[in-house]
GROMACS .gro file of C-alpha atoms in nm:
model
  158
    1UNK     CA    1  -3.241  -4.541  -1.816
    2UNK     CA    2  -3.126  -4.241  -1.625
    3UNK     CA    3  -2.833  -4.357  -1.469
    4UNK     CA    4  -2.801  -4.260  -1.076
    5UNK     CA    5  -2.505  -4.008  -0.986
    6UNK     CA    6  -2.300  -4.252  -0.802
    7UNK     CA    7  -2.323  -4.551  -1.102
    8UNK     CA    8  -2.397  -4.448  -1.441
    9UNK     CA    9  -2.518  -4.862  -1.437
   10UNK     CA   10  -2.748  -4.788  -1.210
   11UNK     CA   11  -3.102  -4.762  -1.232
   12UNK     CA   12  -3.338  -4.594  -0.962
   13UNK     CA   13  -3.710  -4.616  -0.992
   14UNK     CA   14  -4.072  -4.639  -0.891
   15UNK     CA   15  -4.354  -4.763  -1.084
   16UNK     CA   16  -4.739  -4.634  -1.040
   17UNK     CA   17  -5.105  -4.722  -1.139
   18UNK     CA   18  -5.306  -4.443  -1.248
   19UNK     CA   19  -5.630  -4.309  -1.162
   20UNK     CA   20  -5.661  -4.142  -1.527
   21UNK     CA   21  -5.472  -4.074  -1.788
   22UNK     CA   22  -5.306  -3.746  -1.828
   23UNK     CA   23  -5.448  -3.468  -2.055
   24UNK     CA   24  -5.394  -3.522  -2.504
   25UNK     CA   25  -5.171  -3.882  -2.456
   26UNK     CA   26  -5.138  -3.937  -2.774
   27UNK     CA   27  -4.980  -3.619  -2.846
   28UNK     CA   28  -4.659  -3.758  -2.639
   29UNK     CA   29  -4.366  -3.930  -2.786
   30UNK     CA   30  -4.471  -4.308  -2.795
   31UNK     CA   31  -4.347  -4.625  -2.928
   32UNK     CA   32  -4.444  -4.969  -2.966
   33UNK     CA   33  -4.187  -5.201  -2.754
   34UNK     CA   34  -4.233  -5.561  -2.814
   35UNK     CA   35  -3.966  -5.742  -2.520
   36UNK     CA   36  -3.875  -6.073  -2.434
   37UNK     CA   37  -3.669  -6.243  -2.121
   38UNK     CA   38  -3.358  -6.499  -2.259
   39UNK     CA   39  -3.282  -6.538  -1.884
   40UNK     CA   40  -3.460  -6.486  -1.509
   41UNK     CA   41  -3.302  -6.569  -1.213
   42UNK     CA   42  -3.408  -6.548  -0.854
   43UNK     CA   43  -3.182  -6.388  -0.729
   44UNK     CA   44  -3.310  -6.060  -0.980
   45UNK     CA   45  -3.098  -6.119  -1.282
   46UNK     CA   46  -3.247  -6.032  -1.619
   47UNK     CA   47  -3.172  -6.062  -1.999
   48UNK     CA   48  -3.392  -5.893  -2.200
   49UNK     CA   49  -3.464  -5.833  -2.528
   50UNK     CA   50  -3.630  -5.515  -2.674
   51UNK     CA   51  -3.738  -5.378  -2.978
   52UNK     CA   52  -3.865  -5.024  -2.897
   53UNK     CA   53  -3.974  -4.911  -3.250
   54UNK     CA   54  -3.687  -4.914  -3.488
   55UNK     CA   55  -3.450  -4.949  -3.174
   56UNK     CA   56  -3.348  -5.283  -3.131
   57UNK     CA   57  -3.095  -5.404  -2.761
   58UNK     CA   58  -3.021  -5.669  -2.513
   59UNK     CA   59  -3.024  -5.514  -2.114
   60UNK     CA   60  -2.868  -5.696  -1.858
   61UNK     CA   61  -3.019  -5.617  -1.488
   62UNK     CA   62  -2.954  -5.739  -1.145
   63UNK     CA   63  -3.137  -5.660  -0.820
   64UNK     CA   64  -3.451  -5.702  -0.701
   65UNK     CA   65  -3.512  -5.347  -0.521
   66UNK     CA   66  -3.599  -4.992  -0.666
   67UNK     CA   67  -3.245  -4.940  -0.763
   68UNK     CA   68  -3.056  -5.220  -1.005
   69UNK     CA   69  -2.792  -5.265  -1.172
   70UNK     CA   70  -2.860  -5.175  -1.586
   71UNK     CA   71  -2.654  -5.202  -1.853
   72UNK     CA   72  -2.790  -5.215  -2.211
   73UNK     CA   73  -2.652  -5.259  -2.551
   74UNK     CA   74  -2.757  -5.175  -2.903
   75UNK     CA   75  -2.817  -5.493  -3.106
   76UNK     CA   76  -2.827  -5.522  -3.494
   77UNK     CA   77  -3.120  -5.713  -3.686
   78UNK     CA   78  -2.931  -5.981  -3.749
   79UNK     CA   79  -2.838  -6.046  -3.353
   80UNK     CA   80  -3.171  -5.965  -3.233
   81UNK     CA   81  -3.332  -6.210  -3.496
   82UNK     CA   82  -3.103  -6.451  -3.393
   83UNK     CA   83  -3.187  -6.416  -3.037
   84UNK     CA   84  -3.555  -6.335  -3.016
   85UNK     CA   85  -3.653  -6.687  -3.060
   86UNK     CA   86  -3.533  -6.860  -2.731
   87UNK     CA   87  -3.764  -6.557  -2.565
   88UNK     CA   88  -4.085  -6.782  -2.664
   89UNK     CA   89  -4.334  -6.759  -2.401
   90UNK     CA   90  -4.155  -6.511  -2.237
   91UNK     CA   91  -4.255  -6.204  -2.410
   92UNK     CA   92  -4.516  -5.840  -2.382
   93UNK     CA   93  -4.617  -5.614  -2.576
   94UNK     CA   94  -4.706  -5.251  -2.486
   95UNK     CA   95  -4.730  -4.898  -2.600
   96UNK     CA   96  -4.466  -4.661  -2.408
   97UNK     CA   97  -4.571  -4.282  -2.405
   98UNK     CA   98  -4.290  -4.050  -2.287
   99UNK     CA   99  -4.468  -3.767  -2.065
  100UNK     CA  100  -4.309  -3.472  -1.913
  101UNK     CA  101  -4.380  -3.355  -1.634
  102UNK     CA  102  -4.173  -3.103  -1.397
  103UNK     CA  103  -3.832  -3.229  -1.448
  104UNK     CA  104  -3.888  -3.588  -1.474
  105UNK     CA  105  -4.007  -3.786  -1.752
  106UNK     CA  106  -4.317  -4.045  -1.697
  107UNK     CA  107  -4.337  -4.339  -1.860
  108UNK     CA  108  -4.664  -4.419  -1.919
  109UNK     CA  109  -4.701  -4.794  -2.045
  110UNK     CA  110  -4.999  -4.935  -2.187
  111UNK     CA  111  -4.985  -5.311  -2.229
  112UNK     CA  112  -5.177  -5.534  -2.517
  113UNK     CA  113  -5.228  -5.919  -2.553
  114UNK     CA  114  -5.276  -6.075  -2.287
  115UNK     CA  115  -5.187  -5.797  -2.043
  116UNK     CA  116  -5.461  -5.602  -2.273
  117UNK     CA  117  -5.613  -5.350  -1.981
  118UNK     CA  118  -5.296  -5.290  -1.771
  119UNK     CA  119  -5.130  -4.936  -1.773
  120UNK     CA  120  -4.849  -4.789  -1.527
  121UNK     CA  121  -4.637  -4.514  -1.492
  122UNK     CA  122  -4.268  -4.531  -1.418
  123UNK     CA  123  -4.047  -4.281  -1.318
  124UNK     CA  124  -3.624  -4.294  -1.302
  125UNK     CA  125  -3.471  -4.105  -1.066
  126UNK     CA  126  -3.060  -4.004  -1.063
  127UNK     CA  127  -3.026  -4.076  -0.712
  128UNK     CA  128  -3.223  -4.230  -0.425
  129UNK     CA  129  -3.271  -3.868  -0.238
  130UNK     CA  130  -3.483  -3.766  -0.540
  131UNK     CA  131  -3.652  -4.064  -0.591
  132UNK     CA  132  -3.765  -4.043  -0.172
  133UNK     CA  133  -3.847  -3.685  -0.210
  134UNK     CA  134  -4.073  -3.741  -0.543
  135UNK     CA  135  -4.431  -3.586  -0.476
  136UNK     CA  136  -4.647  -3.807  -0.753
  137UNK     CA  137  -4.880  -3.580  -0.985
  138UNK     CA  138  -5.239  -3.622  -0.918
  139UNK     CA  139  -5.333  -3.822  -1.212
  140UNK     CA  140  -5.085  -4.108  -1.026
  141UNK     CA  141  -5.250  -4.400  -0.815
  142UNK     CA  142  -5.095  -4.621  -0.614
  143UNK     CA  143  -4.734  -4.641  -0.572
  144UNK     CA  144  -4.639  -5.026  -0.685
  145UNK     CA  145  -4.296  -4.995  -0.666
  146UNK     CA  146  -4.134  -5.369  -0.595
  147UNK     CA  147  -4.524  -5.536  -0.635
  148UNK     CA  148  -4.453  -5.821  -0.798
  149UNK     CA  149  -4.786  -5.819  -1.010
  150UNK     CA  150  -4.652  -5.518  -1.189
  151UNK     CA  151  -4.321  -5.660  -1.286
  152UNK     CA  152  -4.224  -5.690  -1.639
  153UNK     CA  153  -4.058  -5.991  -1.594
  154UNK     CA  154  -4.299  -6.179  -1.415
  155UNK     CA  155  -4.577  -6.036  -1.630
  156UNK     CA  156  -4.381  -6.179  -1.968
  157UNK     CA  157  -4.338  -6.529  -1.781
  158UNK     CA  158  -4.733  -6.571  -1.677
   0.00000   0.00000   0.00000
């Protein structure tokens, strides 16, 4: 998360298909995160579960728009094992590469399983003036910031 100036909780964001990959992929930082949801609200309130390679924590969000409330906490085996059950049919898989590029970072996410196909790009932003002003590289698609088909979330509960 990179938190915004005003609220280091806070986290500011758009997400983006992709017309192609960018150039060597695999030569970016990457990990395998495996996530799952112990609660989902309507209202845009979210505990999660992730293990991002050896990296293992529980987030909190709330919000629904581009910029939410985050806070995240490191869990040890032992918690996460004891939690990662009651995420059963709630879960995704995918393959996060870490891309630079200028001075953000993109994270390009490439899901498996049943999502098998599906990759987007996210980008965090450290306030919302730099997150309006963001010109997207040309290997970016569609901006699908707030689509509900591309949500986490809703993609773990379907």
């Amino acid at each position: 998360m990179a938190p915004s100036k005003a609220n280091p909780h806070r986290e500011i964001e758009r997400k983006f298909l992709l017309k192609r990959l960018p150039t060597d992929l695999t030569s970016y930082p990457h990990a395998e995160i495996d996530q799952g949801y112990l609660a989902v609200e309507e209202s845009g309130l979210q505990v999660r579960l992730r293990k991002k390679g050896e990296a293992l924590s529980l987030t909190f969000k709330r919000g629904k728009s581009n910029e939410r409330e985050e806070r995240e906490i490191r869990l040890s085996a032992e918690q996460f094992d004891a939690l990662w059950p009651a995420t059963e049919r709630r879960r995704l898989s995918k393959v996060r590469y870490d891309v630079p590029w200028r001075e953000w970072t993109v994270e390009v996410d490439i899901y498996s399983g049943r999502h098998e196909g599906m990759i987007v790009a996210e980008v965090e932003f450290t306030d919302e003036e730099s997150c309006a002003d963001f010109i997207a590289p040309d290997w970016f698609g569609a901006d699908v910031t707030g689509d509900a088909r591309y949500s986490n979330v809703l993609m773990a509960l379907s």
